[in-house]
Amino acid sequence: MIRANDNYGKLKASYLFSDIRKKVEKYQQDNPDKAIIRLGIGDVTRALPDACIKAFHQGVDEMASDETFKGYGPEKGYEFLREKIARFDFQKRGADISPDEIFISDGSKCDTGNFQELFATDIRVAIPDPVYPVYLDSNIMAGRTGEFENGRYQGIHYLDCTAENGFLPEPPAETVDLIYLCFPNNPTGTTATKDELKKWVDYARANKALILFDAAYEAFIRNPEIPHSIYEIEGAKEVAVEFRSFSKLAGFTGTRCAFTVVPKECMIYSGSGEEISLNALWDRRQSTKFNGVSYPVQKAAEAVYSQEGQKQVKELVSYYLENADIVTAAMKSLGFDFVGGQDSPYVWIDGNGRDSWEFFDMLLTSAGVVCTPGAGFGKCGNRYIRISAFNSRENVQEAMARLKEAL
Ligand code: MLT
């Protein structure tokens, strides 16, 4: 008899953004004349930068001739891209990361979801609340939790992110082995200073723990005091893996390209306490289960680092940041408390006592605006909604005008 992985039975019925999509589709079917504006899932709306498009086309043309055709590429990604990433994203910021510590992939969702496979099932995992659901769900699937009770999975160490702690959790008093952090944060849009990140790096070094640092939104950082990479913190190379993506930086959500940094110094431990290279282990995993990102896509991603590309991605990110300014100005004028929207495309809004799914329904039905209910990111999100700045200027302006009318 073929038996199911019982851990899947512990998951909530469907993934947050699928739930929202179904609700919005149903509403649209029932109200075909209503023009809906989507500020829910953080999906970009603007075209790929011109520099990327040109390189993408060139990559496709190379596939059209036997002389330049490429079959399977290196599972880790082409050297031309890894070299640029190491130089521009890390070495230029004083972080000593080399190309062989970089693994190109088809997305940070897959990498943050897959990475936990390398660890024992009985490790103690610390996960922020609210959180990008992939970190928690992938650990549930792997059997690292008990049942769901009172809004929480047994066996997970939750790091509450609330207005009281400025949405920045402190390292726990007890020992945990694996820590998920995301800055600029999804969903709250908050950022962490070097001093704040240092506390986590020191904690991980003292406890032989590992930090999985999701920096998918680093391109939105404008404040020069905020670190872009955890490797700007001394000692982080021993205890942190970093996830980055071209999705929000250069509009690659549909094109798919990201990368994960696994430093050579980073060690994990066997049951008998022997050191195991995490870089070698992830390499082993990827070369078995992954066959790389397509050549034209990697050429397109490489173009981000050209002079033209750098200028164009800055413009792209600034466009969304200006949208975020429009959202925060509207929330201010409506008298809502919020965080984020600066150095981040997300605004995290306190619904003033409203339940987040009720607030979501109300905004959908009365204004035709889709947000993300905070409860979908965890118990601490129950009284919040998230508004994303990823849409056209006109739609964001129109959405805010509708909210002002509806509220
Ligand atoms: C979000 O809306 O939280 C993100 O778009 C999800 C993702 O990047 O997978």
Short mmCIF file of C-alpha atoms and ligand atoms in Angstrom, two decimals:
data_model
loop_
_atom_site.label_atom_id
_atom_site.label_comp_id
_atom_site.label_asym_id
_atom_site.label_seq_id
_atom_site.Cartn_x
_atom_site.Cartn_y
_atom_site.Cartn_z
CA MET A 1 0.00 0.00 0.00
CA ILE A 2 1.39 3.36 -1.00
CA ARG A 3 1.29 5.53 2.11
CA ALA A 4 1.26 9.32 2.33
CA ASN A 5 3.78 11.49 4.14
CA ASP A 6 1.60 12.13 7.21
CA ASN A 7 3.36 15.43 7.82
CA TYR A 8 1.50 16.89 4.85
CA GLY A 9 -1.70 16.25 6.81
CA LYS A 10 -0.51 18.81 9.39
CA LEU A 11 -0.36 21.62 6.82
CA LYS A 12 -3.13 24.15 6.44
CA ALA A 13 -5.35 23.18 3.51
CA SER A 14 -3.61 25.39 0.94
CA TYR A 15 -0.75 27.79 0.48
CA LEU A 16 -1.55 31.38 1.53
CA PHE A 17 -1.30 32.97 -1.90
CA SER A 18 -3.37 30.16 -3.50
CA ASP A 19 -6.09 30.82 -0.91
CA ILE A 20 -6.09 34.50 -1.74
CA ARG A 21 -6.10 33.84 -5.48
CA LYS A 22 -9.13 31.55 -5.16
CA LYS A 23 -11.04 34.10 -3.05
CA VAL A 24 -10.29 36.89 -5.54
CA GLU A 25 -11.24 34.70 -8.54
CA LYS A 26 -14.55 33.82 -6.89
CA TYR A 27 -15.25 37.48 -6.14
CA GLN A 28 -14.38 38.45 -9.73
CA GLN A 29 -16.71 35.75 -11.10
CA ASP A 30 -19.55 37.04 -8.94
CA ASN A 31 -18.72 40.70 -9.78
CA PRO A 32 -17.45 40.67 -13.36
CA ASP A 33 -17.76 44.46 -13.71
CA LYS A 34 -15.55 45.31 -10.73
CA ALA A 35 -11.97 46.28 -11.68
CA ILE A 36 -9.79 44.65 -9.07
CA ILE A 37 -6.38 46.05 -8.13
CA ARG A 38 -3.94 43.48 -6.79
CA LEU A 39 -1.62 44.65 -4.03
CA GLY A 40 -1.49 41.21 -2.43
CA ILE A 41 1.27 38.86 -3.59
CA GLY A 42 4.55 40.66 -4.19
CA ASP A 43 4.60 40.11 -7.93
CA VAL A 44 6.30 42.66 -10.14
CA THR A 45 4.40 44.28 -13.00
CA ARG A 46 7.06 46.15 -15.01
CA ALA A 47 8.96 44.73 -17.98
CA LEU A 48 12.47 43.31 -17.68
CA PRO A 49 15.18 45.99 -17.95
CA ASP A 50 16.32 46.62 -21.50
CA ALA A 51 19.87 45.42 -20.75
CA CYS A 52 18.48 42.06 -19.56
CA ILE A 53 16.18 41.71 -22.57
CA LYS A 54 19.08 42.30 -24.98
CA ALA A 55 21.26 39.71 -23.23
CA PHE A 56 18.31 37.29 -23.04
CA HIS A 57 17.83 37.58 -26.84
CA GLN A 58 21.55 37.07 -27.43
CA GLY A 59 21.44 33.97 -25.23
CA VAL A 60 18.52 32.59 -27.25
CA ASP A 61 20.35 33.33 -30.53
CA GLU A 62 23.37 31.37 -29.27
CA MET A 63 21.09 28.38 -28.75
CA ALA A 64 20.11 28.61 -32.43
CA SER A 65 23.53 27.70 -33.81
CA ASP A 66 25.48 24.43 -33.37
CA GLU A 67 28.68 26.42 -32.74
CA THR A 68 27.33 28.33 -29.74
CA PHE A 69 24.60 25.96 -28.55
CA LYS A 70 24.66 24.97 -24.85
CA GLY A 71 23.39 21.70 -23.44
CA TYR A 72 23.37 21.00 -19.70
CA GLY A 73 25.11 23.79 -17.88
CA PRO A 74 26.98 23.54 -14.58
CA GLU A 75 24.47 22.73 -11.79
CA LYS A 76 25.94 25.57 -9.72
CA GLY A 77 25.43 28.06 -12.51
CA TYR A 78 27.76 29.54 -15.11
CA GLU A 79 31.03 31.04 -13.84
CA PHE A 80 30.35 34.30 -15.76
CA LEU A 81 27.33 34.98 -13.53
CA ARG A 82 28.79 33.71 -10.24
CA GLU A 83 31.89 35.83 -10.74
CA LYS A 84 29.84 39.01 -11.24
CA ILE A 85 27.67 38.29 -8.21
CA ALA A 86 30.71 37.71 -6.00
CA ARG A 87 32.35 40.93 -7.17
CA PHE A 88 29.39 43.32 -7.31
CA ASP A 89 27.08 42.07 -4.57
CA PHE A 90 29.67 41.07 -1.98
CA GLN A 91 33.33 42.00 -2.53
CA LYS A 92 32.41 45.62 -3.34
CA ARG A 93 30.69 45.79 0.04
CA GLY A 94 33.68 44.36 1.85
CA ALA A 95 32.21 40.86 2.13
CA ASP A 96 34.77 38.29 1.07
CA ILE A 97 32.57 35.89 -0.94
CA SER A 98 34.04 33.90 -3.84
CA PRO A 99 32.26 32.52 -6.95
CA ASP A 100 32.54 28.92 -5.71
CA GLU A 101 30.43 29.86 -2.69
CA ILE A 102 27.54 30.90 -4.95
CA PHE A 103 24.85 28.53 -6.27
CA ILE A 104 22.54 29.84 -9.01
CA SER A 105 18.98 28.58 -8.83
CA ASP A 106 15.50 29.13 -10.21
CA GLY A 107 14.23 30.96 -7.14
CA SER A 108 14.63 31.79 -3.48
CA LYS A 109 11.28 30.15 -2.75
CA CYS A 110 12.74 26.80 -3.86
CA ASP A 111 16.08 27.38 -2.12
CA THR A 112 14.63 28.50 1.22
CA GLY A 113 12.18 25.59 1.01
CA ASN A 114 14.77 22.98 0.03
CA PHE A 115 17.68 23.97 2.24
CA GLN A 116 16.23 22.43 5.42
CA GLU A 117 16.67 18.98 3.81
CA LEU A 118 20.32 19.07 4.84
CA PHE A 119 19.54 19.00 8.55
CA ALA A 120 18.42 16.36 11.02
CA THR A 121 14.70 16.11 11.70
CA ASP A 122 15.08 16.62 15.44
CA ILE A 123 16.92 19.96 15.39
CA ARG A 124 15.29 22.94 17.13
CA VAL A 125 14.08 25.48 14.60
CA ALA A 126 13.43 29.17 15.31
CA ILE A 127 11.01 30.88 12.94
CA PRO A 128 9.76 34.47 13.16
CA ASP A 129 6.04 35.18 13.44
CA PRO A 130 4.86 36.73 11.12
CA VAL A 131 6.91 34.95 8.45
CA TYR A 132 7.10 34.11 4.73
CA PRO A 133 5.10 30.82 4.89
CA VAL A 134 7.64 28.72 2.96
CA TYR A 135 10.09 28.46 5.91
CA LEU A 136 7.47 27.02 8.23
CA ASP A 137 5.62 24.84 5.70
CA SER A 138 8.80 23.17 4.45
CA ASN A 139 9.75 22.26 8.04
CA ILE A 140 6.25 20.89 8.65
CA MET A 141 6.54 18.74 5.51
CA ALA A 142 9.90 17.45 6.75
CA GLY A 143 8.39 16.35 10.06
CA ARG A 144 10.01 18.91 12.36
CA THR A 145 6.74 19.93 14.02
CA GLY A 146 3.91 18.45 15.98
CA GLU A 147 0.27 19.34 15.44
CA PHE A 148 -1.21 22.81 14.95
CA GLU A 149 -2.68 24.01 18.26
CA ASN A 150 -3.91 27.49 19.19
CA GLY A 151 -2.48 29.02 16.04
CA ARG A 152 0.96 27.46 16.44
CA TYR A 153 2.81 24.28 15.47
CA GLN A 154 4.17 22.30 18.40
CA GLY A 155 7.94 21.95 18.37
CA ILE A 156 8.75 25.23 16.62
CA HIS A 157 10.43 28.03 18.54
CA TYR A 158 8.50 31.11 17.40
CA LEU A 159 10.20 34.50 17.39
CA ASP A 160 7.39 36.98 17.94
CA CYS A 161 7.72 40.16 15.90
CA THR A 162 5.35 42.70 17.40
CA ALA A 163 4.93 46.45 17.71
CA GLU A 164 6.40 46.11 21.23
CA ASN A 165 9.77 44.83 19.97
CA GLY A 166 9.74 46.98 16.84
CA PHE A 167 9.14 43.78 14.80
CA LEU A 168 12.74 42.74 15.50
CA PRO A 169 13.05 39.59 17.59
CA GLU A 170 15.96 39.09 20.02
CA PRO A 171 17.94 35.84 20.06
CA PRO A 172 16.20 33.41 22.43
CA ALA A 173 17.42 32.63 25.95
CA GLU A 174 17.36 28.89 25.14
CA THR A 175 19.37 27.10 22.47
CA VAL A 176 18.06 26.65 18.93
CA ASP A 177 19.94 25.09 16.03
CA LEU A 178 18.45 26.64 12.91
CA ILE A 179 17.28 30.26 12.66
CA TYR A 180 15.36 31.85 9.80
CA LEU A 181 15.79 35.61 9.36
CA CYS A 182 14.60 37.85 6.53
CA PHE A 183 15.67 41.48 6.06
CA PRO A 184 14.28 43.73 4.63
CA ASN A 185 11.50 41.69 6.12
CA ASN A 186 8.68 39.97 4.35
CA PRO A 187 5.95 40.68 5.45
CA THR A 188 6.63 43.60 7.84
CA GLY A 189 9.03 45.59 5.65
CA THR A 190 11.32 46.28 8.63
CA THR A 191 15.12 46.32 8.32
CA ALA A 192 17.91 45.31 10.71
CA THR A 193 21.04 47.31 11.53
CA LYS A 194 24.50 45.80 11.75
CA ASP A 195 24.28 45.78 15.56
CA GLU A 196 20.99 43.89 15.45
CA LEU A 197 22.33 41.30 13.02
CA LYS A 198 25.52 40.97 15.04
CA LYS A 199 23.50 39.73 18.03
CA TRP A 200 22.25 36.85 15.88
CA VAL A 201 25.67 36.07 14.42
CA ASP A 202 27.18 36.02 17.92
CA TYR A 203 24.36 33.80 19.14
CA ALA A 204 24.83 31.36 16.26
CA ARG A 205 28.59 31.20 16.80
CA ALA A 206 28.16 30.61 20.53
CA ASN A 207 25.60 27.83 19.99
CA LYS A 208 26.94 26.20 16.80
CA ALA A 209 23.65 27.19 15.20
CA LEU A 210 23.02 28.19 11.60
CA ILE A 211 21.22 31.27 10.25
CA LEU A 212 19.28 31.05 6.98
CA PHE A 213 19.24 34.70 5.93
CA ASP A 214 16.74 35.66 3.24
CA ALA A 215 17.85 38.90 1.57
CA ALA A 216 15.49 38.74 -1.43
CA TYR A 217 14.56 42.41 -0.90
CA GLU A 218 18.04 43.87 -0.34
CA ALA A 219 17.85 46.00 -3.51
CA PHE A 220 15.20 48.13 -1.80
CA ILE A 221 17.61 49.33 0.89
CA ARG A 222 18.39 53.02 0.45
CA ASN A 223 19.47 53.86 4.00
CA PRO A 224 23.30 53.67 3.98
CA GLU A 225 23.33 52.48 7.61
CA ILE A 226 21.50 49.24 6.78
CA PRO A 227 23.62 46.23 5.73
CA HIS A 228 22.68 44.56 2.42
CA SER A 229 24.23 41.23 3.30
CA ILE A 230 24.70 39.31 6.54
CA TYR A 231 28.33 38.85 5.48
CA GLU A 232 28.90 42.52 6.28
CA ILE A 233 28.87 41.26 9.90
CA GLU A 234 32.12 39.84 11.21
CA GLY A 235 32.04 36.09 11.69
CA ALA A 236 28.85 35.58 9.66
CA LYS A 237 30.60 33.42 7.07
CA GLU A 238 30.96 30.69 9.70
CA VAL A 239 27.28 30.57 10.59
CA ALA A 240 25.08 31.97 7.81
CA VAL A 241 23.69 31.05 4.43
CA GLU A 242 22.24 33.91 2.37
CA PHE A 243 19.45 33.77 -0.22
CA ARG A 244 19.18 36.40 -2.94
CA SER A 245 16.95 36.76 -5.95
CA PHE A 246 16.67 38.61 -9.26
CA SER A 247 12.86 38.51 -8.91
CA LYS A 248 12.22 41.79 -7.16
CA LEU A 249 15.55 43.37 -8.11
CA ALA A 250 15.12 43.02 -11.86
CA GLY A 251 11.57 41.79 -12.46
CA PHE A 252 12.47 38.09 -12.80
CA THR A 253 9.42 36.61 -10.99
CA GLY A 254 8.31 34.96 -14.24
CA THR A 255 11.81 34.53 -15.69
CA ARG A 256 13.20 32.72 -12.60
CA CYS A 257 16.74 33.29 -11.38
CA ALA A 258 18.14 33.53 -7.86
CA PHE A 259 21.19 32.42 -5.93
CA THR A 260 22.25 31.07 -2.56
CA VAL A 261 25.56 31.79 -0.86
CA VAL A 262 27.03 28.95 1.16
CA PRO A 263 30.45 29.99 2.51
CA LYS A 264 33.24 27.44 2.68
CA GLU A 265 33.76 28.20 6.39
CA CYS A 266 30.20 27.21 7.21
CA MET A 267 30.13 23.86 9.05
CA ILE A 268 27.39 21.65 10.35
CA TYR A 269 27.88 18.61 12.55
CA SER A 270 27.36 14.87 12.31
CA GLY A 271 25.62 12.96 15.13
CA SER A 272 29.06 12.32 16.63
CA GLY A 273 30.03 16.01 16.41
CA GLU A 274 32.33 15.88 13.36
CA GLU A 275 32.37 18.92 11.10
CA ILE A 276 30.69 18.65 7.70
CA SER A 277 31.12 21.29 5.01
CA LEU A 278 27.75 22.83 4.27
CA ASN A 279 29.02 24.09 0.92
CA ALA A 280 29.94 20.52 -0.12
CA LEU A 281 26.62 19.18 1.13
CA TRP A 282 24.50 21.74 -0.75
CA ASP A 283 26.62 21.10 -3.85
CA ARG A 284 25.88 17.39 -3.49
CA ARG A 285 22.17 18.06 -3.08
CA GLN A 286 21.93 20.44 -6.01
CA SER A 287 23.97 18.30 -8.39
CA THR A 288 21.63 15.39 -7.63
CA LYS A 289 18.29 17.16 -7.72
CA PHE A 290 18.80 20.23 -9.89
CA ASN A 291 20.07 20.78 -13.41
CA GLY A 292 20.69 24.50 -13.42
CA VAL A 293 18.96 27.57 -14.78
CA SER A 294 18.70 27.97 -18.54
CA TYR A 295 21.62 29.67 -20.31
CA PRO A 296 19.63 32.62 -21.75
CA VAL A 297 18.18 33.36 -18.31
CA GLN A 298 21.64 33.41 -16.74
CA LYS A 299 22.83 35.73 -19.56
CA ALA A 300 19.87 38.01 -18.78
CA ALA A 301 20.75 37.96 -15.06
CA GLU A 302 24.40 38.74 -15.82
CA ALA A 303 23.29 41.90 -17.63
CA VAL A 304 22.03 43.29 -14.30
CA TYR A 305 25.71 43.93 -13.48
CA SER A 306 26.51 45.89 -16.65
CA GLN A 307 26.63 49.67 -16.35
CA GLU A 308 23.35 50.00 -18.22
CA GLY A 309 21.79 47.18 -16.21
CA GLN A 310 22.76 48.75 -12.88
CA LYS A 311 21.15 52.02 -13.89
CA GLN A 312 17.99 50.31 -15.11
CA VAL A 313 17.47 48.11 -12.05
CA LYS A 314 17.94 51.14 -9.78
CA GLU A 315 15.19 52.92 -11.73
CA LEU A 316 12.96 49.86 -11.50
CA VAL A 317 13.37 49.53 -7.75
CA SER A 318 12.92 53.31 -7.25
CA TYR A 319 9.65 53.13 -9.14
CA TYR A 320 8.27 50.57 -6.67
CA LEU A 321 9.71 52.49 -3.72
CA GLU A 322 7.83 55.58 -4.92
CA ASN A 323 4.68 53.45 -5.01
CA ALA A 324 5.45 52.46 -1.41
CA ASP A 325 5.66 56.18 -0.53
CA ILE A 326 2.17 56.65 -1.98
CA VAL A 327 0.86 53.76 0.16
CA THR A 328 2.49 55.04 3.37
CA ALA A 329 1.22 58.61 2.72
CA ALA A 330 -2.32 57.25 2.31
CA MET A 331 -2.06 55.18 5.49
CA LYS A 332 -0.79 58.21 7.41
CA SER A 333 -3.68 60.33 6.19
CA LEU A 334 -6.13 57.58 7.19
CA GLY A 335 -4.59 57.47 10.67
CA PHE A 336 -3.33 53.87 10.54
CA ASP A 337 -0.19 52.74 12.35
CA PHE A 338 2.18 50.96 10.00
CA VAL A 339 5.80 49.92 9.50
CA GLY A 340 7.80 49.23 6.34
CA GLY A 341 7.50 50.92 2.98
CA GLN A 342 10.96 52.47 3.39
CA ASP A 343 13.84 50.33 2.21
CA SER A 344 11.13 47.79 1.41
CA PRO A 345 8.25 47.24 -1.04
CA TYR A 346 5.91 46.07 1.76
CA VAL A 347 3.81 48.10 4.17
CA TRP A 348 2.56 46.33 7.31
CA ILE A 349 -0.59 48.00 8.55
CA ASP A 350 -2.25 47.69 11.94
CA GLY A 351 -5.96 47.26 11.22
CA ASN A 352 -6.89 48.96 14.48
CA GLY A 353 -8.42 45.90 16.09
CA ARG A 354 -9.93 44.44 12.90
CA ASP A 355 -9.40 40.75 12.19
CA SER A 356 -7.02 40.54 9.22
CA TRP A 357 -9.20 38.25 7.02
CA GLU A 358 -12.25 40.45 7.73
CA PHE A 359 -10.22 43.52 6.80
CA PHE A 360 -9.07 41.73 3.63
CA ASP A 361 -12.70 40.88 2.70
CA MET A 362 -13.82 44.40 3.44
CA LEU A 363 -11.15 45.98 1.23
CA LEU A 364 -11.91 43.52 -1.56
CA THR A 365 -15.67 44.01 -1.51
CA SER A 366 -15.86 47.72 -0.77
CA ALA A 367 -12.80 48.96 -2.71
CA GLY A 368 -11.90 46.13 -5.09
CA VAL A 369 -8.37 46.17 -3.63
CA VAL A 370 -6.49 42.96 -2.81
CA CYS A 371 -4.06 43.00 0.12
CA THR A 372 -2.58 40.11 2.10
CA PRO A 373 -4.17 39.31 5.46
CA GLY A 374 -1.52 39.26 8.18
CA ALA A 375 -2.93 36.07 9.73
CA GLY A 376 -1.61 34.19 6.68
CA PHE A 377 1.92 34.93 7.92
CA GLY A 378 1.32 33.74 11.49
CA LYS A 379 -0.55 34.38 14.70
CA CYS A 380 1.21 37.70 15.35
CA GLY A 381 -0.21 38.93 12.05
CA ASN A 382 -3.84 38.56 13.13
CA ARG A 383 -4.52 42.28 13.37
CA TYR A 384 -2.44 43.37 10.38
CA ILE A 385 -2.64 43.49 6.62
CA ARG A 386 0.26 43.75 4.16
CA ILE A 387 0.06 46.05 1.14
CA SER A 388 2.57 45.48 -1.64
CA ALA A 389 3.98 48.30 -3.77
CA PHE A 390 4.34 46.06 -6.81
CA ASN A 391 1.90 47.45 -9.32
CA SER A 392 1.67 50.32 -11.79
CA ARG A 393 1.75 53.90 -10.48
CA GLU A 394 -1.81 54.46 -11.75
CA ASN A 395 -3.14 51.35 -10.02
CA VAL A 396 -1.47 52.21 -6.70
CA GLN A 397 -2.86 55.75 -6.84
CA GLU A 398 -6.29 54.47 -7.78
CA ALA A 399 -6.19 51.82 -5.02
CA MET A 400 -5.29 54.42 -2.38
CA ALA A 401 -8.06 56.74 -3.58
CA ARG A 402 -10.53 53.85 -3.31
CA LEU A 403 -9.31 52.96 0.20
CA LYS A 404 -9.73 56.57 1.32
CA GLU A 405 -13.30 56.49 0.08
CA ALA A 406 -14.09 53.07 1.56
CA LEU A 407 -12.57 53.75 4.98
C1 MLT B 1 5.17 37.53 -1.32
O1 MLT B 1 4.21 38.14 -1.76
O2 MLT B 1 5.34 37.33 -0.11
C2 MLT B 1 6.18 37.04 -2.29
O3 MLT B 1 5.90 37.46 -3.56
C3 MLT B 1 6.20 35.58 -2.31
C4 MLT B 1 7.37 35.06 -3.06
O4 MLT B 1 8.31 35.78 -3.40
O5 MLT B 1 7.35 33.85 -3.27
#
